[in-house]
PDB file of C-alpha atoms in Angstrom:
ATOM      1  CA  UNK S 184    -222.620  -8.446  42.166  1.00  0.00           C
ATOM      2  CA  UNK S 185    -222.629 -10.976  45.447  1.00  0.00           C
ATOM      3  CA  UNK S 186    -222.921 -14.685  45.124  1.00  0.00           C
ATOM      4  CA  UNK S 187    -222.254 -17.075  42.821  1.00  0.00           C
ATOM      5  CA  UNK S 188    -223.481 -17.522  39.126  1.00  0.00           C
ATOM      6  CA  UNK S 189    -223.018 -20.625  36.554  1.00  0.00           C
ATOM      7  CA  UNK S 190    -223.272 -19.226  32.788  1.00  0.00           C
ATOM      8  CA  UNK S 191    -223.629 -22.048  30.993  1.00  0.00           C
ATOM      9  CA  UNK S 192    -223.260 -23.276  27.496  1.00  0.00           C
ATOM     10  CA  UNK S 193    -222.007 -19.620  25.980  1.00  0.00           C
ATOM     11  CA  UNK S 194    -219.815 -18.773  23.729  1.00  0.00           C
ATOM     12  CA  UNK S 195    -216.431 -17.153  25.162  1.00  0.00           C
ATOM     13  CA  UNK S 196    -214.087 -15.175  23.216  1.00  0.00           C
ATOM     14  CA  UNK S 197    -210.275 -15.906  23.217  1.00  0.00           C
ATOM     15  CA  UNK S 198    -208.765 -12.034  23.108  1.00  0.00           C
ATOM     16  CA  UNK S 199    -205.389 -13.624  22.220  1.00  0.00           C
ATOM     17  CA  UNK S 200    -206.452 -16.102  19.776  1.00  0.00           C
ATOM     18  CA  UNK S 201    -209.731 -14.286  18.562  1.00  0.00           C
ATOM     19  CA  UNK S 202    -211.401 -17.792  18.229  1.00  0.00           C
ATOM     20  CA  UNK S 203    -214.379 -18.634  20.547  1.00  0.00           C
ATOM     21  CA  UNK S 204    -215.685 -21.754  21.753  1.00  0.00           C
ATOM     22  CA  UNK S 205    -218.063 -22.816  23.885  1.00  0.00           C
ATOM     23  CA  UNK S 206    -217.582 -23.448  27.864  1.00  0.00           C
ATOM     24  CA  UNK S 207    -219.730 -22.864  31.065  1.00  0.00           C
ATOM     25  CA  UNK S 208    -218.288 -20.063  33.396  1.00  0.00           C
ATOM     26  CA  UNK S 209    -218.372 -19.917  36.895  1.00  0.00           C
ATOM     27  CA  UNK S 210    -218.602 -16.108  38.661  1.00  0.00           C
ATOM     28  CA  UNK S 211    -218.535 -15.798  42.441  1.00  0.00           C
ATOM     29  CA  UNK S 212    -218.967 -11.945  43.982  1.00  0.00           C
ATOM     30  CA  UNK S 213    -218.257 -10.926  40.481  1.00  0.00           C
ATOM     31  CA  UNK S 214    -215.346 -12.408  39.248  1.00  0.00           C
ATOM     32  CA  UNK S 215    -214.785 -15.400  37.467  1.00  0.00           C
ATOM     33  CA  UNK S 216    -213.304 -18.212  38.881  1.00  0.00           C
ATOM     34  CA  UNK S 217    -213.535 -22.278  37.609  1.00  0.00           C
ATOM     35  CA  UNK S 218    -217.029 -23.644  37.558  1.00  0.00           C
ATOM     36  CA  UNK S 219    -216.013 -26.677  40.033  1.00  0.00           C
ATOM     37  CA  UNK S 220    -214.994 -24.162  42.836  1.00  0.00           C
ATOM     38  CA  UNK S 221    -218.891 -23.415  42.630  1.00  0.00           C
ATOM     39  CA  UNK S 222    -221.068 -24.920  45.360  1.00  0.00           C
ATOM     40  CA  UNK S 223    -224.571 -23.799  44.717  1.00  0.00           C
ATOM     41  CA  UNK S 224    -224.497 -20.860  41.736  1.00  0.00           C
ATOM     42  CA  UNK S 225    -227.330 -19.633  40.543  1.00  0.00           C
ATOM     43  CA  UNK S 226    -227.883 -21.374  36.865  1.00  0.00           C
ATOM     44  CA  UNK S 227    -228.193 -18.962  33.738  1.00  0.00           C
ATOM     45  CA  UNK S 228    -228.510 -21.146  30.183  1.00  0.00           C
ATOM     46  CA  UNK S 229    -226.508 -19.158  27.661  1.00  0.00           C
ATOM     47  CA  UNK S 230    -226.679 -20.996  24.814  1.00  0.00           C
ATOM     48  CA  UNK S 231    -226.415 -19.233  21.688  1.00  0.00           C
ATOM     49  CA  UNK S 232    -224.680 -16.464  23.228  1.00  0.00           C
ATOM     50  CA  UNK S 233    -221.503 -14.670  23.888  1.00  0.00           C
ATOM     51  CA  UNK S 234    -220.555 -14.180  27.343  1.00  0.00           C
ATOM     52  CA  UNK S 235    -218.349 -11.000  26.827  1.00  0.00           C
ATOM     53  CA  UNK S 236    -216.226  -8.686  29.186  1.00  0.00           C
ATOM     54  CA  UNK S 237    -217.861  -5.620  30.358  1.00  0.00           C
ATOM     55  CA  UNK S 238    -216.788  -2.236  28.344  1.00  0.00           C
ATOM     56  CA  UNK S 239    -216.306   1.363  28.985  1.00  0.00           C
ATOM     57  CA  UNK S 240    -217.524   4.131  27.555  1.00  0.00           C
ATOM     58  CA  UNK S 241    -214.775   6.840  27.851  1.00  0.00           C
ATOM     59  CA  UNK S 242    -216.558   9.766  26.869  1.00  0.00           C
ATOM     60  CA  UNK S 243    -220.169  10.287  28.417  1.00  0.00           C
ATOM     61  CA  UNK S 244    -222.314  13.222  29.123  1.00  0.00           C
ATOM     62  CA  UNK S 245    -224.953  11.017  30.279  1.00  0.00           C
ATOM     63  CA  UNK S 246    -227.162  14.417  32.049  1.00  0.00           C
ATOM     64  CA  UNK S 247    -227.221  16.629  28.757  1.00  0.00           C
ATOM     65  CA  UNK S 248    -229.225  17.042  25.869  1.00  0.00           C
ATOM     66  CA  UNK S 249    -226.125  18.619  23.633  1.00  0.00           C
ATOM     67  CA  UNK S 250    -227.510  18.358  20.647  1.00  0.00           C
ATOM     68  CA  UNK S 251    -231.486  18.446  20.687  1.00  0.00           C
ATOM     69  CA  UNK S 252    -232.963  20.731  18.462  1.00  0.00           C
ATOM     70  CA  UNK S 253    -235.353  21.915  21.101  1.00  0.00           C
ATOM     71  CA  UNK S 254    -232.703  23.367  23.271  1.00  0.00           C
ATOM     72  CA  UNK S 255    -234.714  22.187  26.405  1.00  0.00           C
ATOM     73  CA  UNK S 256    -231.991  21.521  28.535  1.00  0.00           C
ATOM     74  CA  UNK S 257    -230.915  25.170  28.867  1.00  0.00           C
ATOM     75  CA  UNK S 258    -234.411  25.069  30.724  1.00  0.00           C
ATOM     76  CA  UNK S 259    -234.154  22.104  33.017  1.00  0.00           C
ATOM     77  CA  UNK S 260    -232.899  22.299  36.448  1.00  0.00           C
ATOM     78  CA  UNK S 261    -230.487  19.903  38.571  1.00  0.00           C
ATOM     79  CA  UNK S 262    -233.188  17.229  39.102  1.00  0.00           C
ATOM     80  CA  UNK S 263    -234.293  17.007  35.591  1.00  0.00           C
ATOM     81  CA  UNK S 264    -230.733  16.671  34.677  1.00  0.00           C
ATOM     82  CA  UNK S 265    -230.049  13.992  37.682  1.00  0.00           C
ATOM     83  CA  UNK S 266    -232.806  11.888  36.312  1.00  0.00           C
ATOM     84  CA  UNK S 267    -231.765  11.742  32.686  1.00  0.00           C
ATOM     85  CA  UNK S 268    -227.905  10.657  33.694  1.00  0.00           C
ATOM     86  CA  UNK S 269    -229.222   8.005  36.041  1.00  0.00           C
ATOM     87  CA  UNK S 270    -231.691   6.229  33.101  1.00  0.00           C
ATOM     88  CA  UNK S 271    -228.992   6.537  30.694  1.00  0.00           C
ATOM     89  CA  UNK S 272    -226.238   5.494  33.165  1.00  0.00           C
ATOM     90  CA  UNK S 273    -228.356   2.130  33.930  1.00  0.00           C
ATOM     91  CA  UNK S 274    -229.609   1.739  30.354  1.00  0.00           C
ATOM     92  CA  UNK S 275    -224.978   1.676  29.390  1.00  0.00           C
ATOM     93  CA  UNK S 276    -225.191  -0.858  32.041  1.00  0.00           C
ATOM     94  CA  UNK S 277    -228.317  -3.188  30.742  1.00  0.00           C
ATOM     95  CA  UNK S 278    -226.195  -2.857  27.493  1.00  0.00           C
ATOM     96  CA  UNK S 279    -222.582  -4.155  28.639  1.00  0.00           C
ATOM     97  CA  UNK S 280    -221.444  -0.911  29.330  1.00  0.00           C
ATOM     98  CA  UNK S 281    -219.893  -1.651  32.883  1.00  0.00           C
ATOM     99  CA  UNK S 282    -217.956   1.092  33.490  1.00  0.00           C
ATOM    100  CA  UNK S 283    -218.343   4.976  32.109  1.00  0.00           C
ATOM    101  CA  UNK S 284    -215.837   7.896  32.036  1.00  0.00           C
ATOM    102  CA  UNK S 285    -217.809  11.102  32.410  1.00  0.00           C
ATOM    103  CA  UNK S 286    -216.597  14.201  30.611  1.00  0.00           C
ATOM    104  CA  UNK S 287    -218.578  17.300  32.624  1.00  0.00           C
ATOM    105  CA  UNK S 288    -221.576  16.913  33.917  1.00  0.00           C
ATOM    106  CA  UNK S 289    -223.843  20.008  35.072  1.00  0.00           C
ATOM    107  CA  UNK S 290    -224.089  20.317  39.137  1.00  0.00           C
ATOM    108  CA  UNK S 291    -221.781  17.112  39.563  1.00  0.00           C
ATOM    109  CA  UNK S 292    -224.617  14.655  39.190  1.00  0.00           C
ATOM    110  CA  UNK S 293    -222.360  12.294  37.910  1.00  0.00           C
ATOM    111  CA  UNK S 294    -220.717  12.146  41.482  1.00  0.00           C
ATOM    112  CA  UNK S 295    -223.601  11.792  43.230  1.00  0.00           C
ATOM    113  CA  UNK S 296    -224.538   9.069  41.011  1.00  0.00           C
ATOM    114  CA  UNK S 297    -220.879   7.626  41.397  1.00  0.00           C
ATOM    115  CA  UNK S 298    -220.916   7.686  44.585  1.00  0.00           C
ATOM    116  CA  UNK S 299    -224.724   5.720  44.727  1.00  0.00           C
ATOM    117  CA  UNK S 300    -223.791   3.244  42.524  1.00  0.00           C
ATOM    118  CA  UNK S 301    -220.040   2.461  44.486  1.00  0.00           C
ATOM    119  CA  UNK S 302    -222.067   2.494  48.125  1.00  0.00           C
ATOM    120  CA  UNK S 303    -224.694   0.006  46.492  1.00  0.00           C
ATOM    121  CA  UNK S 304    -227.480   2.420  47.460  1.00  0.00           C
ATOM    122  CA  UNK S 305    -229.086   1.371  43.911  1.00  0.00           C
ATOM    123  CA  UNK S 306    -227.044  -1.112  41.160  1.00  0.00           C
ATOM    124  CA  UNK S 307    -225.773   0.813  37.991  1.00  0.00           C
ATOM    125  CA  UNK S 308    -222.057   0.874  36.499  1.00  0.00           C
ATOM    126  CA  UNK S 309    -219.102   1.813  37.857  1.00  0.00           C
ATOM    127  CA  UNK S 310    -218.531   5.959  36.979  1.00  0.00           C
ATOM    128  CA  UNK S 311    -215.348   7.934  36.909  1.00  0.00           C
ATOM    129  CA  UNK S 312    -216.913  10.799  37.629  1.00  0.00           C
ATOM    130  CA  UNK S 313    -214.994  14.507  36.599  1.00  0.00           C
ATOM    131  CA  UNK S 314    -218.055  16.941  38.040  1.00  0.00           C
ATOM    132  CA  UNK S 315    -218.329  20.226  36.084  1.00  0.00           C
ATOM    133  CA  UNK S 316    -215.467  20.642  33.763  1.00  0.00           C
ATOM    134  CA  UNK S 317    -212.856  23.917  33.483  1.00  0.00           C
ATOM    135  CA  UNK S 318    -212.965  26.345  30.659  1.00  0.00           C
ATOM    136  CA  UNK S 319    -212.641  30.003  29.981  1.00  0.00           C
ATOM    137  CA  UNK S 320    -214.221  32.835  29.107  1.00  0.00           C
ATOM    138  CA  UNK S 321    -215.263  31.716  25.576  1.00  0.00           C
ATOM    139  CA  UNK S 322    -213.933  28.713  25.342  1.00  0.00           C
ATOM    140  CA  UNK S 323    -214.942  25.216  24.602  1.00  0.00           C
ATOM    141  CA  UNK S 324    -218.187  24.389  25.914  1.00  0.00           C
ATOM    142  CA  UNK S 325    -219.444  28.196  25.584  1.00  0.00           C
ATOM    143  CA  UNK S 326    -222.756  28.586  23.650  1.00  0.00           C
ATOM    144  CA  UNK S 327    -223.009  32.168  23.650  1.00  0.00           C
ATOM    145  CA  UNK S 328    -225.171  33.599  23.766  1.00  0.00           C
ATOM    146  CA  UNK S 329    -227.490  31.037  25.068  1.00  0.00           C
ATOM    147  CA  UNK S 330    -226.958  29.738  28.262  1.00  0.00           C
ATOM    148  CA  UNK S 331    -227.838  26.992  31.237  1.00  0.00           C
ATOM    149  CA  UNK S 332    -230.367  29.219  33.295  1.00  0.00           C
ATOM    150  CA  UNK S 333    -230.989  26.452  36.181  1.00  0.00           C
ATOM    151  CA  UNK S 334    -227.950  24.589  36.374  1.00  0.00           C
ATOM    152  CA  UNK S 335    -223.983  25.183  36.570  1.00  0.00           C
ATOM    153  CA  UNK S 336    -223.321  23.333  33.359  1.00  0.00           C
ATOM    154  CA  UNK S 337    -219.130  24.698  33.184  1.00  0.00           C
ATOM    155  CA  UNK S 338    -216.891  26.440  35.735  1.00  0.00           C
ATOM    156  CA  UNK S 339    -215.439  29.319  33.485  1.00  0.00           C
ATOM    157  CA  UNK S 340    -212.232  30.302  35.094  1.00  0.00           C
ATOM    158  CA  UNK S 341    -209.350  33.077  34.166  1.00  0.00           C
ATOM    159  CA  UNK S 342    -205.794  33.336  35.676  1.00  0.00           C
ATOM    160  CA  UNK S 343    -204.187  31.395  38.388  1.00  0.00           C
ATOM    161  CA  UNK S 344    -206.505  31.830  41.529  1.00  0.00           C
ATOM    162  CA  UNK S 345    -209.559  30.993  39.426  1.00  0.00           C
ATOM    163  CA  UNK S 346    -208.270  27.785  37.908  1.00  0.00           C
ATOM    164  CA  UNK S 347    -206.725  27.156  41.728  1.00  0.00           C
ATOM    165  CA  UNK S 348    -209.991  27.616  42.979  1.00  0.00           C
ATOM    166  CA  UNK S 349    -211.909  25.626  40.718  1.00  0.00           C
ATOM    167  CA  UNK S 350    -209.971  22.606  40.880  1.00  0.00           C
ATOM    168  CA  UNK S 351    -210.064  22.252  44.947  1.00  0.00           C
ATOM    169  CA  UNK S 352    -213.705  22.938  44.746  1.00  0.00           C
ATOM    170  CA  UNK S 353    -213.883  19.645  43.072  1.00  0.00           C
ATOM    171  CA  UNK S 354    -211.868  17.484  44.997  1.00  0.00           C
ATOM    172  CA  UNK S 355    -213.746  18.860  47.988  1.00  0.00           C
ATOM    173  CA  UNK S 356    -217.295  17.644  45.744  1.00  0.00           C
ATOM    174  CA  UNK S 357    -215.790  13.941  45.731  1.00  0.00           C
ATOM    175  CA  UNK S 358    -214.660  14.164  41.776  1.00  0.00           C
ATOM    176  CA  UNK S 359    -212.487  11.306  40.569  1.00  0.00           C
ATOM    177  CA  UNK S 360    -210.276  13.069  38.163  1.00  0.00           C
ATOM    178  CA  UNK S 361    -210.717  16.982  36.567  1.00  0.00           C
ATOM    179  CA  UNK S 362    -211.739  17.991  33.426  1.00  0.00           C
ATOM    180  CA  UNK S 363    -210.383  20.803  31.384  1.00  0.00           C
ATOM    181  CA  UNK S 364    -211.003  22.760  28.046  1.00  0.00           C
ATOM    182  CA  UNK S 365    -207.267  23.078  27.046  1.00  0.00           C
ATOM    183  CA  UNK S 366    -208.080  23.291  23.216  1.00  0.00           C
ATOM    184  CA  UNK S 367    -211.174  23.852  21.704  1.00  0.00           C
ATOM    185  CA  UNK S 368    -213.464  21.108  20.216  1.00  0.00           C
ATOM    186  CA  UNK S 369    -216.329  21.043  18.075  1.00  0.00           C
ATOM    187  CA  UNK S 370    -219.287  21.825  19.938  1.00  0.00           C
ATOM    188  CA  UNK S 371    -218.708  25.636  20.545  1.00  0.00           C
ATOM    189  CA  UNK S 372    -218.656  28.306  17.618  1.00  0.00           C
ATOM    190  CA  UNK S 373    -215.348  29.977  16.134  1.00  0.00           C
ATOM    191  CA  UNK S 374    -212.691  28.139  17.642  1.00  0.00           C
ATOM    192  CA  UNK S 375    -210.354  24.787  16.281  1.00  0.00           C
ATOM    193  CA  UNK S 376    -209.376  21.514  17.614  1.00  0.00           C
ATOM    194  CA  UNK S 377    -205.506  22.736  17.648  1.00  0.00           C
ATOM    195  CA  UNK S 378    -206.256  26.431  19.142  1.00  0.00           C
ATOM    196  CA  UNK S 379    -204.985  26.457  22.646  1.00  0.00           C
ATOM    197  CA  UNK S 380    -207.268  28.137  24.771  1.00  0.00           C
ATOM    198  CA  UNK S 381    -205.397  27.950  28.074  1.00  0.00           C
ATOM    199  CA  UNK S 382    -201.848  30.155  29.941  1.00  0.00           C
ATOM    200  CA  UNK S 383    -199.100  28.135  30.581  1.00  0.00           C
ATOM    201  CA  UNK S 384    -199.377  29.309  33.952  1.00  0.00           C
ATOM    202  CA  UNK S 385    -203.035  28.288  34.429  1.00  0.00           C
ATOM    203  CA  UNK S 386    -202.342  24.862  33.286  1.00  0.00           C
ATOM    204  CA  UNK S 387    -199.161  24.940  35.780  1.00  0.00           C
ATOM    205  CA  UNK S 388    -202.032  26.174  38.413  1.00  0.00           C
ATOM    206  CA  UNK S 389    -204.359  23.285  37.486  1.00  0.00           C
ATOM    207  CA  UNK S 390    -201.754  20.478  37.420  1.00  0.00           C
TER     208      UNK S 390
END
C-alpha cells in the first residue's frame, strides 16, 4: 500500500492496556506514522469502528476442497485449483487477514500466487508459501484409495534420496519454508496424532 492515508475518528486498541479510545491515525506506504507528519493523505471517516492490526492465518489450504462431500476436487486440474486459492486468498485479505501461512498446496499455486502478490502484479496478502508438502507412502494426507487425478496434491517420498530430492525440488520452485507429514493428523484414515510416520534418518535428510 503506497501513499498516505488519514483514518479518522476510529477506535484503536491498546494491546498492553486492552482499553481503546478513540484517535485519528496517520499511514504513509503502509505503516503508521503520526497524523501531523501527513501532508496530503487520503481521508477515510472511521467512526464507529476499530482500526485493528492485520492477522495471520497460520494454517491455510486456500486451493482445496478437503472436505466437500462431492469430492470434486479429485477432478479439477491446476487452474481450477489456482483460481479457488486466489478468491479465497483475496477474500482473507478483504477480511483483515493480511498475511497467510500455507500448509500444502497442490502444484505450488500458493507460490505462484506468493510470488504475484510480493511483485504487486495484482494486490492480495502477504503468503508464506510451503508448495506441495512431504509425506510417505500412506501417510498423512493419503486418501486411499481415491486420489488427485489432475494435480500433484503431495510429494510421497521413502528413504533418504527421496526426501533429499523432494526438498531441493522446492527450493528450486521458490517455496518459503517446507512442509512435512512427520506424525499423522486427522484427515487420513487409520493413523494417530502421536504415530510417527517418518526415519530418523529421513528427517536428518530433510533438515
Amino acid at each position: 500500500m503506497s501513499g498516505e492515508i488519514l483514518l479518522q475518528g476510529g477506535s484503536v486498541l491498546d494491546v498492553g492496556t486492552g482499553e481503546t479510545e478513540r484517535r485519528d491515525l496517520g499511514v504513509r506506504d503502509g505503516v503508521v506514522v503520526p497524523p501531523a507528519d501527513l501532508s496530503a493523505p487520503q481521508v477515510v471517516e472511521a467512526d464507529g469502528l476499530t482500526v485493528c492490526f492485520g492477522l495471520w492465518d497460520c494454517h491455510a489450504h486456500p486451493g482445496s476442497l478437503m472436505y466437500d462431500p462431492s469430492a470434486k476436487g479429485y477432478f479439477d486440474g491446476s487452474a481450477e485449483w489456482s483460481v479457488r486459492a486466489y478468491a479465497n486468498l483475496v477474500e482473507a485479505a478483504r477480511m483483515g487477514i493480511t498475511g497467510v501461512r500455507t500448509m500444502s498446496e497442490a502444484d505450488g499455486v500458493d507460490i505462484a500466487w506468493s510470488r504475484a502478490f510480493r511483485e504487486g502484479v495484482v494486490p492480495g496478502p502477504r503468503v508464506s508459501a510451503s508448495g506441495i508438502a512431504i509425506r510417505t507412502t500412506g501417510g498423512h494426507g493419503t486418501a486411499f484409495p481415491r486420489r488427485h487425478l489432475r494435480v500433484e496434491a503431495e510429494l510421497v517420498c521413502d528413504g533418504e534420496v527421496e526426501v533429499t530430492r523432494a526438498v531441493r525440488r522446492l527450493v528450486e520452485q521458490g517455496s518459503d519454508w517446507v512442509k512435512v507429514m512427520l506424525t499423522g493428523g486427522l484427515y487420513s484414515p487409520n493413523e494417530t496424532v502421536d504415530g510417527g510416520q517418518l526415519t530418523d534418518e529421513e528427517l536428518v535428510a530433510l533438515v
